[in-house]
């Protein structure tokens, strides 16, 4: 559990005192706690006690110059492995379910790309109200996890469901979420993506069409399952996915060198559209037109990164290639599997309009065991399904 970090949002309710005990339990287990205290939460526990137990600064203002200078609210929302809301009041649930962003807690919940765990705490009538039921259903559909509430006597004198789960139970739920869903934790993944560019002279180049979207989505999906991912990327217009180490390269030879430097790895996924050839001579000076017919460009073959990794002394256990084809897709993919010596080929039919540079992909997974055809889906969904398959294979 060491080095894990929780962003703990403490809402306004009598149960807020239990969040102090939760903070103590988390710190004792070596888990970092960065607290956000809502204005209502500060009516129940003081920033000083929360800060002392968390051994960290308490964040509470959305528009605080000092807080923003230290860590912007977007960065704050991404700074932990898990966001925990305890107590999650009816108001915080309603805000999160409806995407409000009018204070630090709600803005953080809207901006985060990390899993969220809520420990609701409220009066039994509020918990049973149709509005809260709707919000609960929405939040669950959005993937938010819940622990509690428990049934029992309430601070308001009523009895029923609505008491916040005990700190030990919340702690257990946190431990479960920090360890589950990360089947690739401890595994190293190498992903190539984007095009390569091969210089003709300092201003001209040969390149391939590739947005990099599919490769970036795969790097991101592998990281989400806990892998330590190196993304070796040719020039693209995409930002580096969160939690992924990106190495920028231009030519095929640079890409190969960066891949070899990233070894050892448990899995390599070669998604890059590598230029098959490069000009034999890349002039150091711009080639001038000077009126004569253009000189032909002599080409030499580039190294095949996928084939090199497949027969490398430090070969990753699982090597996966892509085959972008316009015709006889599966036959070509099967031939590539044999020729390159990789384990799987993800074949995609780029003759389908909107695949190149688009957001959807229709693929077939070709392995020694046969061909599996996947229905057309978003590139993100292809990535997640492939990452799950990789996790299954490396288990
Ligand atoms: N690939 C590679 N290095 C190269 C060429 C291709 O690593 N120099 C990888 C791609 O990243 C992809 C797979 O090989 O995973 C297939 O690429 P593709 O361009 O479809 O195949 P080619 O080997 O270039 O064959 P062809 O051009 O004949 O289709």
CSV table of C-alpha atoms and ligand atoms in Angstrom, one decimal:
chain,number,residue,atom,x,y,z
A,1,UNK,CA,0.0,0.0,0.0
A,2,UNK,CA,3.0,2.2,0.3
A,3,UNK,CA,3.1,5.4,-1.9
A,4,UNK,CA,-0.6,5.2,-2.6
A,5,UNK,CA,-2.4,8.5,-2.3
A,6,UNK,CA,-6.0,9.3,-1.5
A,7,UNK,CA,-7.8,12.6,-2.1
A,8,UNK,CA,-10.2,12.8,0.8
A,9,UNK,CA,-13.2,15.1,0.4
A,10,UNK,CA,-14.8,15.7,3.7
A,11,UNK,CA,-18.4,17.0,3.4
A,12,UNK,CA,-20.6,18.7,6.0
A,13,UNK,CA,-22.2,16.2,8.3
A,14,UNK,CA,-21.9,15.0,11.9
A,15,UNK,CA,-20.1,11.9,10.5
A,16,UNK,CA,-17.2,14.2,9.5
A,17,UNK,CA,-15.5,13.3,12.8
A,18,UNK,CA,-15.2,9.7,11.6
A,19,UNK,CA,-13.2,10.9,8.6
A,20,UNK,CA,-10.5,12.0,11.1
A,21,UNK,CA,-10.3,8.4,12.3
A,22,UNK,CA,-10.3,7.2,8.6
A,23,UNK,CA,-7.4,9.6,7.9
A,24,UNK,CA,-5.5,8.1,10.9
A,25,UNK,CA,-6.0,4.5,9.6
A,26,UNK,CA,-4.9,5.4,6.1
A,27,UNK,CA,-1.7,7.2,7.3
A,28,UNK,CA,-0.9,4.3,9.7
A,29,UNK,CA,-1.1,2.0,6.6
A,30,UNK,CA,1.4,4.3,4.7
A,31,UNK,CA,-1.3,5.7,2.4
A,32,UNK,CA,-1.0,9.4,1.7
A,33,UNK,CA,-4.0,11.6,2.4
A,34,UNK,CA,-4.6,14.9,0.8
A,35,UNK,CA,-7.7,16.5,2.3
A,36,UNK,CA,-10.3,18.8,0.8
A,37,UNK,CA,-12.7,20.2,3.4
A,38,UNK,CA,-15.9,21.7,2.2
A,39,UNK,CA,-17.3,24.9,3.8
A,40,UNK,CA,-20.0,22.8,5.5
A,41,UNK,CA,-17.4,20.2,6.5
A,42,UNK,CA,-15.5,22.9,8.3
A,43,UNK,CA,-18.5,23.4,10.5
A,44,UNK,CA,-17.9,19.9,11.9
A,45,UNK,CA,-14.2,19.4,11.9
A,46,UNK,CA,-11.4,21.9,12.0
A,47,UNK,CA,-8.9,22.3,9.1
A,48,UNK,CA,-6.2,22.0,11.8
A,49,UNK,CA,-7.2,18.6,13.1
A,50,UNK,CA,-7.6,17.2,9.6
A,51,UNK,CA,-4.3,18.7,8.5
A,52,UNK,CA,-2.5,17.3,11.6
A,53,UNK,CA,-3.8,13.8,11.0
A,54,UNK,CA,-3.2,13.9,7.2
A,55,UNK,CA,0.2,15.4,7.7
A,56,UNK,CA,-0.7,17.5,4.6
A,57,UNK,CA,-2.2,20.8,3.8
A,58,UNK,CA,-6.0,21.1,3.8
A,59,UNK,CA,-7.5,22.5,0.5
A,60,UNK,CA,-10.8,24.2,0.7
A,61,UNK,CA,-11.0,27.2,-1.7
A,62,UNK,CA,-11.6,27.0,-5.4
A,63,UNK,CA,-10.5,30.6,-6.0
A,64,UNK,CA,-7.6,30.8,-3.5
A,65,UNK,CA,-4.5,32.3,-5.0
A,66,UNK,CA,-2.2,30.5,-2.6
A,67,UNK,CA,-3.9,27.1,-3.1
A,68,UNK,CA,-4.0,27.5,-6.9
A,69,UNK,CA,-0.3,28.6,-7.0
A,70,UNK,CA,0.7,25.5,-5.1
A,71,UNK,CA,-1.5,23.1,-6.9
A,72,UNK,CA,-4.2,24.0,-9.4
A,73,UNK,CA,-7.6,22.3,-8.9
A,74,UNK,CA,-7.3,20.2,-12.0
A,75,UNK,CA,-3.9,18.9,-10.9
A,76,UNK,CA,-5.3,18.3,-7.4
A,77,UNK,CA,-8.0,16.1,-8.9
A,78,UNK,CA,-5.4,13.9,-10.6
A,79,UNK,CA,-2.9,13.9,-7.8
A,80,UNK,CA,-4.2,10.7,-6.1
A,81,UNK,CA,-4.9,7.1,-7.0
A,82,UNK,CA,-8.4,7.3,-5.6
A,83,UNK,CA,-10.9,10.1,-4.6
A,84,UNK,CA,-12.8,9.3,-1.4
A,85,UNK,CA,-15.9,11.4,-0.4
A,86,UNK,CA,-16.6,10.8,3.3
A,87,UNK,CA,-19.1,11.9,4.4
A,88,UNK,CA,-20.8,12.1,1.0
A,89,UNK,CA,-23.7,14.4,1.9
A,90,UNK,CA,-27.0,14.4,-0.1
A,91,UNK,CA,-25.8,17.8,-1.5
A,92,UNK,CA,-22.4,16.5,-2.6
A,93,UNK,CA,-24.1,13.5,-4.3
A,94,UNK,CA,-26.5,15.7,-6.0
A,95,UNK,CA,-23.8,18.0,-7.3
A,96,UNK,CA,-21.6,15.1,-8.5
A,97,UNK,CA,-24.6,13.4,-10.2
A,98,UNK,CA,-25.5,16.6,-12.1
A,99,UNK,CA,-21.9,17.7,-12.9
A,100,UNK,CA,-21.9,20.9,-10.8
A,101,UNK,CA,-18.6,22.6,-10.4
A,102,UNK,CA,-19.2,25.6,-8.1
A,103,UNK,CA,-16.7,24.8,-5.3
A,104,UNK,CA,-13.5,23.0,-4.9
A,105,UNK,CA,-15.0,19.6,-3.9
A,106,UNK,CA,-17.5,19.5,-6.8
A,107,UNK,CA,-15.0,20.8,-9.3
A,108,UNK,CA,-12.5,18.1,-8.3
A,109,UNK,CA,-15.2,15.4,-8.7
A,110,UNK,CA,-16.0,16.7,-12.2
A,111,UNK,CA,-12.4,17.0,-13.2
A,112,UNK,CA,-10.9,13.8,-11.9
A,113,UNK,CA,-10.0,10.9,-14.1
A,114,UNK,CA,-9.4,8.6,-11.0
A,115,UNK,CA,-11.9,6.2,-9.4
A,116,UNK,CA,-14.2,7.7,-6.9
A,117,UNK,CA,-15.5,6.1,-3.6
A,118,UNK,CA,-18.4,7.7,-1.7
A,119,UNK,CA,-19.4,7.0,1.8
A,120,UNK,CA,-22.9,8.5,2.1
A,121,UNK,CA,-24.1,10.0,5.4
A,122,UNK,CA,-27.5,11.7,5.8
A,123,UNK,CA,-30.8,11.5,7.5
A,124,UNK,CA,-32.9,8.4,6.6
A,125,UNK,CA,-35.6,10.4,4.9
A,126,UNK,CA,-33.1,12.3,2.8
A,127,UNK,CA,-31.4,8.9,1.9
A,128,UNK,CA,-34.8,7.4,0.9
A,129,UNK,CA,-35.9,10.5,-1.0
A,130,UNK,CA,-36.6,9.9,-4.7
A,131,UNK,CA,-34.1,12.7,-5.7
A,132,UNK,CA,-31.3,10.9,-3.7
A,133,UNK,CA,-32.3,7.5,-5.2
A,134,UNK,CA,-32.0,9.1,-8.7
A,135,UNK,CA,-28.6,10.6,-7.9
A,136,UNK,CA,-27.4,7.3,-6.5
A,137,UNK,CA,-28.4,5.5,-9.6
A,138,UNK,CA,-26.8,8.1,-11.8
A,139,UNK,CA,-23.5,8.0,-9.9
A,140,UNK,CA,-23.4,4.2,-9.9
A,141,UNK,CA,-24.0,4.3,-13.7
A,142,UNK,CA,-21.1,6.8,-13.9
A,143,UNK,CA,-18.9,4.2,-12.2
A,144,UNK,CA,-18.8,5.7,-8.7
A,145,UNK,CA,-18.2,3.1,-6.0
A,146,UNK,CA,-20.1,3.2,-2.7
A,147,UNK,CA,-19.6,1.9,0.8
A,148,UNK,CA,-22.5,2.1,3.2
A,149,UNK,CA,-24.6,3.8,4.5
A,150,UNK,CA,-25.3,1.6,7.6
A,151,UNK,CA,-28.6,1.3,9.4
A,152,UNK,CA,-28.8,2.6,13.0
A,153,UNK,CA,-29.6,5.4,15.4
A,154,UNK,CA,-28.9,8.8,13.9
A,155,UNK,CA,-27.6,11.9,15.4
A,156,UNK,CA,-30.9,13.6,14.6
A,157,UNK,CA,-32.8,11.1,16.8
A,158,UNK,CA,-34.3,9.0,14.0
A,159,UNK,CA,-33.5,5.4,13.2
A,160,UNK,CA,-32.8,3.9,9.8
A,161,UNK,CA,-30.4,3.7,6.9
A,162,UNK,CA,-28.1,6.8,6.5
A,163,UNK,CA,-25.3,6.4,9.0
A,164,UNK,CA,-21.9,6.7,7.4
A,165,UNK,CA,-20.0,3.4,7.3
A,166,UNK,CA,-17.5,2.9,10.0
A,167,UNK,CA,-13.9,4.1,9.3
A,168,UNK,CA,-12.7,0.4,9.3
A,169,UNK,CA,-15.2,-0.5,6.6
A,170,UNK,CA,-14.3,2.5,4.5
A,171,UNK,CA,-10.6,1.7,4.9
A,172,UNK,CA,-11.3,-1.8,3.7
A,173,UNK,CA,-13.2,-0.6,0.6
A,174,UNK,CA,-10.3,1.7,-0.1
A,175,UNK,CA,-7.8,-1.1,0.1
A,176,UNK,CA,-10.0,-3.2,-2.2
A,177,UNK,CA,-10.1,-0.4,-4.8
A,178,UNK,CA,-6.4,0.3,-4.6
A,179,UNK,CA,-5.5,-3.3,-5.3
A,180,UNK,CA,-8.3,-4.5,-7.6
A,181,UNK,CA,-8.7,-3.4,-11.2
A,182,UNK,CA,-4.9,-3.2,-11.6
A,183,UNK,CA,-4.0,-6.7,-13.0
A,184,UNK,CA,-1.0,-5.2,-14.8
A,185,UNK,CA,0.5,-3.7,-11.7
A,186,UNK,CA,4.2,-4.4,-11.7
A,187,UNK,CA,4.2,-5.2,-15.4
A,188,UNK,CA,6.1,-3.1,-18.0
A,189,UNK,CA,4.5,-2.2,-21.3
A,190,UNK,CA,6.0,-0.7,-24.4
A,191,UNK,CA,3.7,0.9,-27.0
A,192,UNK,CA,4.8,2.5,-30.3
A,193,UNK,CA,2.4,5.0,-31.9
A,194,UNK,CA,2.0,7.7,-34.5
A,195,UNK,CA,3.9,8.0,-37.8
A,196,UNK,CA,7.6,8.1,-38.3
A,197,UNK,CA,9.1,10.9,-40.4
A,198,UNK,CA,12.1,10.4,-42.6
A,199,UNK,CA,14.1,13.4,-43.7
A,200,UNK,CA,14.7,14.1,-47.4
A,201,UNK,CA,16.4,17.3,-46.5
A,202,UNK,CA,16.1,19.7,-43.6
A,203,UNK,CA,12.6,20.9,-44.8
A,204,UNK,CA,11.1,17.9,-46.6
A,205,UNK,CA,10.2,14.4,-45.4
A,206,UNK,CA,8.5,11.1,-46.1
A,207,UNK,CA,5.9,10.0,-43.7
A,208,UNK,CA,2.8,7.9,-43.2
A,209,UNK,CA,-0.8,8.8,-42.3
A,210,UNK,CA,-1.4,8.1,-38.7
A,211,UNK,CA,-3.2,10.2,-36.0
A,212,UNK,CA,-1.7,8.1,-33.2
A,213,UNK,CA,-5.2,7.8,-31.6
A,214,UNK,CA,-5.3,4.0,-31.4
A,215,UNK,CA,-1.8,3.7,-30.0
A,216,UNK,CA,-2.3,6.4,-27.4
A,217,UNK,CA,-5.6,4.8,-26.3
A,218,UNK,CA,-3.8,1.5,-25.8
A,219,UNK,CA,-1.0,3.1,-23.8
A,220,UNK,CA,-3.7,4.8,-21.7
A,221,UNK,CA,-5.7,1.6,-21.2
A,222,UNK,CA,-2.6,-0.4,-20.2
A,223,UNK,CA,-1.7,2.3,-17.6
A,224,UNK,CA,-5.3,2.3,-16.3
A,225,UNK,CA,-4.8,-1.5,-15.5
A,226,UNK,CA,-1.6,-0.6,-13.5
A,227,UNK,CA,1.1,-1.2,-16.1
A,228,UNK,CA,4.3,0.9,-16.2
A,229,UNK,CA,3.9,2.2,-19.8
A,230,UNK,CA,6.5,3.7,-22.1
A,231,UNK,CA,4.9,5.2,-25.2
A,232,UNK,CA,7.4,5.7,-28.0
A,233,UNK,CA,5.7,8.2,-30.3
A,234,UNK,CA,6.3,9.8,-33.7
A,235,UNK,CA,4.9,13.3,-34.2
A,236,UNK,CA,1.2,13.5,-33.4
A,237,UNK,CA,-1.1,16.3,-32.2
A,238,UNK,CA,-2.1,14.3,-29.1
A,239,UNK,CA,-1.2,15.1,-25.4
A,240,UNK,CA,0.6,12.3,-23.5
A,241,UNK,CA,-2.0,10.1,-21.7
A,242,UNK,CA,-2.0,10.5,-17.9
A,243,UNK,CA,0.4,8.2,-16.1
A,244,UNK,CA,2.3,7.2,-19.3
A,245,UNK,CA,6.0,8.0,-20.0
A,246,UNK,CA,6.2,9.3,-23.6
A,247,UNK,CA,9.4,9.3,-25.5
A,248,UNK,CA,9.2,11.5,-28.7
A,249,UNK,CA,11.0,10.3,-31.8
A,250,UNK,CA,11.0,11.1,-35.5
A,251,UNK,CA,12.6,8.5,-37.6
A,252,UNK,CA,12.2,4.7,-37.6
A,253,UNK,CA,15.8,4.2,-36.5
A,254,UNK,CA,15.2,6.6,-33.6
A,255,UNK,CA,12.0,4.7,-32.7
A,256,UNK,CA,13.8,1.4,-32.7
A,257,UNK,CA,16.6,2.8,-30.5
A,258,UNK,CA,14.0,4.2,-28.0
A,259,UNK,CA,12.2,0.8,-28.0
A,260,UNK,CA,15.4,-1.1,-27.2
A,261,UNK,CA,16.2,1.4,-24.5
A,262,UNK,CA,12.8,0.7,-22.9
A,263,UNK,CA,13.5,-3.0,-22.6
A,264,UNK,CA,13.0,-5.2,-20.6
A,265,UNK,CA,9.2,-5.1,-21.0
A,266,UNK,CA,6.5,-7.8,-20.4
A,267,UNK,CA,4.5,-6.7,-23.4
A,268,UNK,CA,5.2,-4.7,-26.6
A,269,UNK,CA,2.4,-3.3,-28.7
A,270,UNK,CA,3.6,-1.9,-32.0
A,271,UNK,CA,0.9,0.4,-33.3
A,272,UNK,CA,3.1,2.9,-35.1
A,273,UNK,CA,2.8,3.5,-38.8
A,274,UNK,CA,6.5,3.2,-39.4
A,275,UNK,CA,7.8,4.4,-42.7
A,276,UNK,CA,9.0,1.3,-44.6
A,277,UNK,CA,11.7,3.3,-46.4
A,278,UNK,CA,13.9,6.3,-45.9
A,279,UNK,CA,15.9,8.4,-48.4
A,280,UNK,CA,19.4,6.8,-48.7
A,281,UNK,CA,20.9,10.3,-48.3
A,282,UNK,CA,19.3,13.0,-46.2
A,283,UNK,CA,21.0,16.2,-47.4
A,284,UNK,CA,22.2,18.6,-44.8
A,285,UNK,CA,21.1,21.4,-47.1
A,286,UNK,CA,17.8,22.2,-48.7
A,287,UNK,CA,17.6,20.7,-52.2
A,288,UNK,CA,17.1,23.6,-54.6
A,289,UNK,CA,14.8,23.4,-57.7
A,290,UNK,CA,17.3,25.1,-60.0
A,291,UNK,CA,15.1,24.5,-63.2
A,292,UNK,CA,16.3,21.0,-63.9
A,293,UNK,CA,14.2,17.8,-63.6
A,294,UNK,CA,14.0,16.6,-60.0
A,295,UNK,CA,16.6,14.0,-59.1
A,296,UNK,CA,15.0,10.7,-58.1
A,297,UNK,CA,15.1,9.9,-54.4
A,298,UNK,CA,16.9,6.7,-53.7
A,299,UNK,CA,15.3,4.8,-50.8
A,300,UNK,CA,16.6,2.2,-48.4
A,301,UNK,CA,14.6,0.0,-46.2
A,302,UNK,CA,14.0,0.9,-42.5
A,303,UNK,CA,14.5,-1.5,-39.7
A,304,UNK,CA,11.3,-3.4,-38.8
A,305,UNK,CA,10.7,-2.6,-35.2
A,306,UNK,CA,8.1,-5.3,-34.6
A,307,UNK,CA,10.2,-8.0,-36.2
A,308,UNK,CA,13.3,-6.8,-34.3
A,309,UNK,CA,11.5,-6.9,-30.9
A,310,UNK,CA,10.0,-10.4,-31.8
A,311,UNK,CA,13.5,-11.9,-32.1
A,312,UNK,CA,15.3,-9.7,-29.6
A,313,UNK,CA,17.5,-11.3,-26.9
A,314,UNK,CA,15.3,-9.5,-24.4
A,315,UNK,CA,12.1,-10.2,-26.2
A,316,UNK,CA,9.0,-9.2,-24.3
A,317,UNK,CA,6.9,-12.2,-23.3
A,318,UNK,CA,4.0,-10.9,-25.5
A,319,UNK,CA,4.7,-9.1,-28.7
A,320,UNK,CA,1.7,-7.6,-30.6
A,321,UNK,CA,1.6,-6.0,-34.0
A,322,UNK,CA,-1.0,-4.1,-36.0
A,323,UNK,CA,-1.8,-4.7,-39.6
A,324,UNK,CA,-3.5,-1.9,-41.4
A,325,UNK,CA,-4.8,-3.4,-44.6
A,326,UNK,CA,-7.1,-2.3,-47.4
A,327,UNK,CA,-7.9,-5.7,-48.8
A,328,UNK,CA,-7.7,-9.4,-47.9
A,329,UNK,CA,-7.3,-8.1,-44.3
A,330,UNK,CA,-7.2,-11.4,-42.4
A,331,UNK,CA,-5.0,-13.3,-44.9
A,332,UNK,CA,-2.5,-10.5,-44.8
A,333,UNK,CA,-2.6,-10.4,-41.1
A,334,UNK,CA,-2.0,-14.1,-40.8
A,335,UNK,CA,1.0,-13.8,-43.2
A,336,UNK,CA,2.4,-10.9,-41.1
A,337,UNK,CA,2.1,-13.0,-37.9
A,338,UNK,CA,4.3,-15.6,-39.4
A,339,UNK,CA,6.7,-13.2,-41.1
A,340,UNK,CA,7.3,-10.9,-38.1
A,341,UNK,CA,7.4,-13.6,-35.5
A,342,UNK,CA,5.0,-11.8,-33.1
A,343,UNK,CA,2.4,-13.4,-30.9
A,344,UNK,CA,-0.7,-11.5,-32.0
A,345,UNK,CA,-1.7,-9.3,-34.9
A,346,UNK,CA,-4.5,-6.8,-34.5
A,347,UNK,CA,-5.8,-6.5,-38.1
A,348,UNK,CA,-7.8,-3.4,-39.0
A,349,UNK,CA,-9.5,-2.7,-42.3
A,350,UNK,CA,-8.5,0.8,-43.2
A,351,UNK,CA,-10.6,0.7,-46.3
A,352,UNK,CA,-13.6,1.4,-44.1
A,353,UNK,CA,-14.3,5.1,-44.4
A,354,UNK,CA,-13.5,7.0,-41.2
A,355,UNK,CA,-11.0,4.5,-39.7
A,356,UNK,CA,-7.9,6.4,-40.5
A,357,UNK,CA,-7.8,9.4,-38.2
A,358,UNK,CA,-11.4,8.7,-37.0
A,359,UNK,CA,-12.6,7.6,-33.6
A,360,UNK,CA,-13.9,4.1,-34.4
A,361,UNK,CA,-12.1,0.9,-35.4
A,362,UNK,CA,-13.2,-2.6,-36.6
A,363,UNK,CA,-10.6,-5.1,-35.9
A,364,UNK,CA,-9.8,-8.9,-35.9
A,365,UNK,CA,-7.4,-10.3,-33.4
A,366,UNK,CA,-5.2,-12.9,-35.2
A,367,UNK,CA,-3.3,-15.4,-33.0
A,368,UNK,CA,-1.8,-18.8,-33.5
A,369,UNK,CA,-5.1,-20.1,-32.2
A,370,UNK,CA,-7.3,-18.5,-34.9
A,371,UNK,CA,-9.1,-15.3,-35.7
A,372,UNK,CA,-11.5,-13.4,-33.4
A,373,UNK,CA,-13.6,-10.7,-35.1
A,374,UNK,CA,-14.6,-7.7,-32.9
A,375,UNK,CA,-17.6,-5.6,-33.7
A,376,UNK,CA,-16.9,-2.0,-34.8
A,377,UNK,CA,-16.3,0.1,-31.6
A,378,UNK,CA,-14.6,3.3,-30.4
A,379,UNK,CA,-10.8,3.2,-30.4
A,380,UNK,CA,-10.9,3.6,-26.7
A,381,UNK,CA,-13.1,0.5,-26.3
A,382,UNK,CA,-10.8,-1.5,-28.6
A,383,UNK,CA,-7.9,-0.4,-26.4
A,384,UNK,CA,-9.6,-1.4,-23.2
A,385,UNK,CA,-10.6,-4.8,-24.6
A,386,UNK,CA,-7.1,-5.4,-25.8
A,387,UNK,CA,-5.6,-4.3,-22.5
A,388,UNK,CA,-7.9,-6.8,-20.7
A,389,UNK,CA,-6.8,-9.5,-23.1
A,390,UNK,CA,-3.1,-8.7,-22.5
A,391,UNK,CA,-3.7,-8.8,-18.7
A,392,UNK,CA,-5.3,-12.2,-19.1
A,393,UNK,CA,-2.3,-13.5,-21.1
A,394,UNK,CA,0.3,-12.1,-18.7
A,395,UNK,CA,-1.4,-13.4,-15.5
B,1,LIG,N1,6.2,-2.2,-38.2
B,1,LIG,C1,7.4,-1.9,-37.5
B,1,LIG,N2,8.5,-1.4,-38.2
B,1,LIG,C2,8.4,-1.3,-39.5
B,1,LIG,C3,7.2,-1.5,-40.3
B,1,LIG,C4,6.1,-2.0,-39.6
B,1,LIG,O1,7.4,-2.1,-36.3
B,1,LIG,N3,9.5,-0.8,-40.2
B,1,LIG,C5,5.1,-2.7,-37.5
B,1,LIG,C6,3.9,-1.8,-37.3
B,1,LIG,O2,4.0,-1.0,-36.2
B,1,LIG,C7,2.8,-2.8,-37.3
B,1,LIG,C8,3.2,-3.9,-38.1
B,1,LIG,O3,4.6,-3.8,-38.2
B,1,LIG,O4,2.6,-3.3,-36.0
B,1,LIG,C9,2.7,-4.0,-39.5
B,1,LIG,O5,2.9,-2.9,-40.2
B,1,LIG,P1,2.4,-2.7,-41.7
B,1,LIG,O6,2.9,-1.4,-42.2
B,1,LIG,O7,1.0,-3.1,-41.8
B,1,LIG,O8,3.2,-3.9,-42.4
B,1,LIG,P2,4.5,-3.9,-43.2
B,1,LIG,O9,5.5,-4.8,-42.6
B,1,LIG,O10,4.9,-2.5,-43.6
B,1,LIG,O11,4.0,-4.7,-44.5
B,1,LIG,P3,3.2,-4.1,-45.8
B,1,LIG,O12,3.7,-2.7,-46.0
B,1,LIG,O13,3.7,-5.1,-46.9
B,1,LIG,O14,1.8,-4.3,-45.6
